[in-house]
C-alpha positions as MATLAB code, in Angstrom:
seq = 'MLSESAVARTEAHECWMREALRAGYEAQTRDEVPIGAAIVVADRLIAVAGNRTRTDCDPTAHAEIIALREAAAIVGKYRLVNAVVYSTIEPCAMCAGALIQARVPLLVYGAKDDKAGAVDTHFQLCRANELNHRVKVISGVLEPECRELMQEFFKARRKDEGGRMK';
ca = [
     155.879   78.875   96.113;
     153.563   79.604   99.659;
     150.366   76.743  100.207;
     147.159   77.344   99.414;
     146.545   78.132  103.381;
     149.607   80.344  103.607;
     148.360   82.678  100.780;
     144.975   83.040  102.488;
     146.600   83.889  105.663;
     148.655   86.553  103.542;
     145.469   87.831  102.371;
     143.740   87.378  105.463;
     146.176   89.172  107.407;
     146.181   92.231  104.437;
     142.358   92.608  104.410;
     142.561   93.033  108.081;
     145.675   95.783  107.968;
     143.622   97.517  105.318;
     141.291   98.270  108.151;
     144.013   99.540  110.362;
     145.072  101.637  107.482;
     141.313  103.110  107.621;
     141.846  104.355  111.009;
     145.428  105.675  110.413;
     144.055  107.704  107.341;
     140.824  109.111  109.556;
     143.059  109.846  112.662;
     145.180  111.826  109.565;
     141.832  114.230  109.277;
     141.895  114.765  112.638;
     145.699  116.221  112.076;
     146.473  113.043  114.412;
     149.637  111.105  113.860;
     147.955  108.682  111.178;
     148.475  105.279  113.081;
     145.553  102.393  113.031;
     145.115   99.723  114.980;
     142.377   96.889  114.228;
     141.107   94.199  116.449;
     140.094   90.323  115.068;
     138.773   87.785  116.922;
     137.576   84.278  114.587;
     137.908   85.690  111.694;
     135.537   88.939  112.766;
     136.397   92.747  113.040;
     135.775   93.704  116.691;
     137.508   96.734  116.932;
     139.386   99.366  114.973;
     140.956  102.741  116.362;
     143.440  105.608  115.391;
     145.317  107.691  117.386;
     143.549  110.003  119.785;
     145.898  111.748  121.650;
     145.239  115.060  120.356;
     141.527  114.630  120.071;
     141.326  113.312  123.505;
     144.117  115.199  125.258;
     144.986  111.951  126.574;
     148.683  110.877  126.474;
     147.777  107.287  126.468;
     145.737  107.227  123.260;
     147.182  105.616  120.767;
     145.403  103.203  118.494;
     146.459  100.433  120.126;
     145.309  101.270  123.284;
     142.304  102.360  122.348;
     141.264   99.328  120.154;
     142.369   97.541  122.864;
     140.070   98.736  125.297;
     136.853   98.610  122.720;
     137.847   94.978  122.062;
     137.695   94.032  125.674;
     134.260   95.344  126.279;
     132.693   93.891  123.556;
     134.363   90.359  124.146;
     133.786   91.337  128.282;
     136.971   90.073  129.381;
     140.463   92.194  129.702;
     142.315   89.359  128.343;
     142.061   88.877  124.602;
     143.635   85.340  124.331;
     142.402   84.419  121.018;
     142.090   87.968  119.671;
     144.524   89.254  116.618;
     146.000   92.836  116.959;
     147.112   94.309  113.602;
     148.559   97.337  113.732;
     150.119   99.946  111.347;
     152.995  100.881  112.626;
     155.568   98.640  115.424;
     153.567   99.586  119.023;
     155.862  101.474  121.641;
     156.832   99.931  125.108;
     153.834  101.804  126.756;
     151.259   99.468  123.938;
     153.415   96.737  123.692;
     153.167   96.091  127.217;
     149.625   96.892  126.544;
     149.526   93.479  124.192;
     151.195   91.551  126.717;
     148.690   92.253  130.336;
     146.254   91.469  127.552;
     147.500   88.162  126.835;
     147.259   88.971  123.136;
     148.622   86.371  121.079;
     148.856   87.182  117.619;
     150.483   91.111  116.418;
     150.753   91.982  113.209;
     152.223   95.526  112.337;
     153.018   96.813  108.825;
     156.228   99.771  109.213;
     158.908   99.219  112.134;
     159.578  102.280  113.710;
     163.012  103.515  114.456;
     162.357  105.912  117.180;
     159.779  104.401  119.321;
     159.122  100.738  118.269;
     159.622   98.670  121.171;
     158.731   95.401  119.651;
     161.259   94.807  117.289;
     163.074   97.911  117.021;
     164.344   98.167  120.633;
     163.172   96.740  123.513;
     161.648   93.187  121.992;
     158.901   92.928  124.828;
     156.976   90.878  123.114;
     159.375   88.088  123.490;
     161.008   89.241  126.389;
     161.927   85.822  128.627;
     161.359   87.911  132.130;
     157.398   88.889  131.446;
     154.873   86.143  131.918;
     153.722   86.469  128.245;
     154.753   86.324  125.429;
     153.476   87.805  121.900;
     154.325   86.297  118.549;
     155.106   88.601  115.511;
     154.150   89.297  112.082;
     155.923   92.192  110.559;
     156.197   93.378  107.192;
     152.756   93.247  106.420;
     151.340   95.841  103.921;
     155.157   97.845  105.163;
     155.141  100.319  101.985;
     151.420  101.530  102.151;
     151.640  101.822  106.394;
     155.222  103.436  106.477;
     154.431  106.014  103.422;
     151.491  107.003  104.877;
     153.682  108.065  108.109;
     156.518  109.545  106.145;
     153.726  111.648  103.828;
     152.296  112.836  107.243;
     155.801  114.265  108.691;
     156.704  115.374  105.402;
     153.976  117.454  105.619;
     154.649  118.935  109.147;
     158.003  119.784  109.088;
     156.898  121.765  105.843;
     154.014  123.251  107.228;
     155.497  123.865  110.520;
     158.923  124.143  110.357;
     159.887  120.211  111.814;
     157.517  121.037  115.135;
     154.587  119.208  116.253;
     151.699  121.222  117.603;
];
């Protein structure tokens, strides 16, 4: 049985992950891969973003990167040492590297990414001893919802375009 504080933390993680999911759904309306990210500092949402790679014609415009940029601008520092980053999907190598560079202490993500995940699935970047910072990771928060959003997007994509992305 979970303690009251553990239940409260779980509920808080689910609340903030829902913000990331909302951003993922919004990204989907722009025909983007529906990944969302939210950044919380001191129990306050300071940044939220969805993927914008196609919208911005920018290969680095992943949800996590956009949210990190917004959060750093709001905090006024590029080190986000008190931030918790929520991502609907396990971050890729670029995004995991950005979390490390920003000195983010905690990443919470929803579903694993079997192809490009660089936190747990491949590389384990957030806990690599060779790097000068490690990010604590909590995975599986609202996993079914996060996984379903991605699966439904790509299922529709394959049906509409014979499996090829635009």
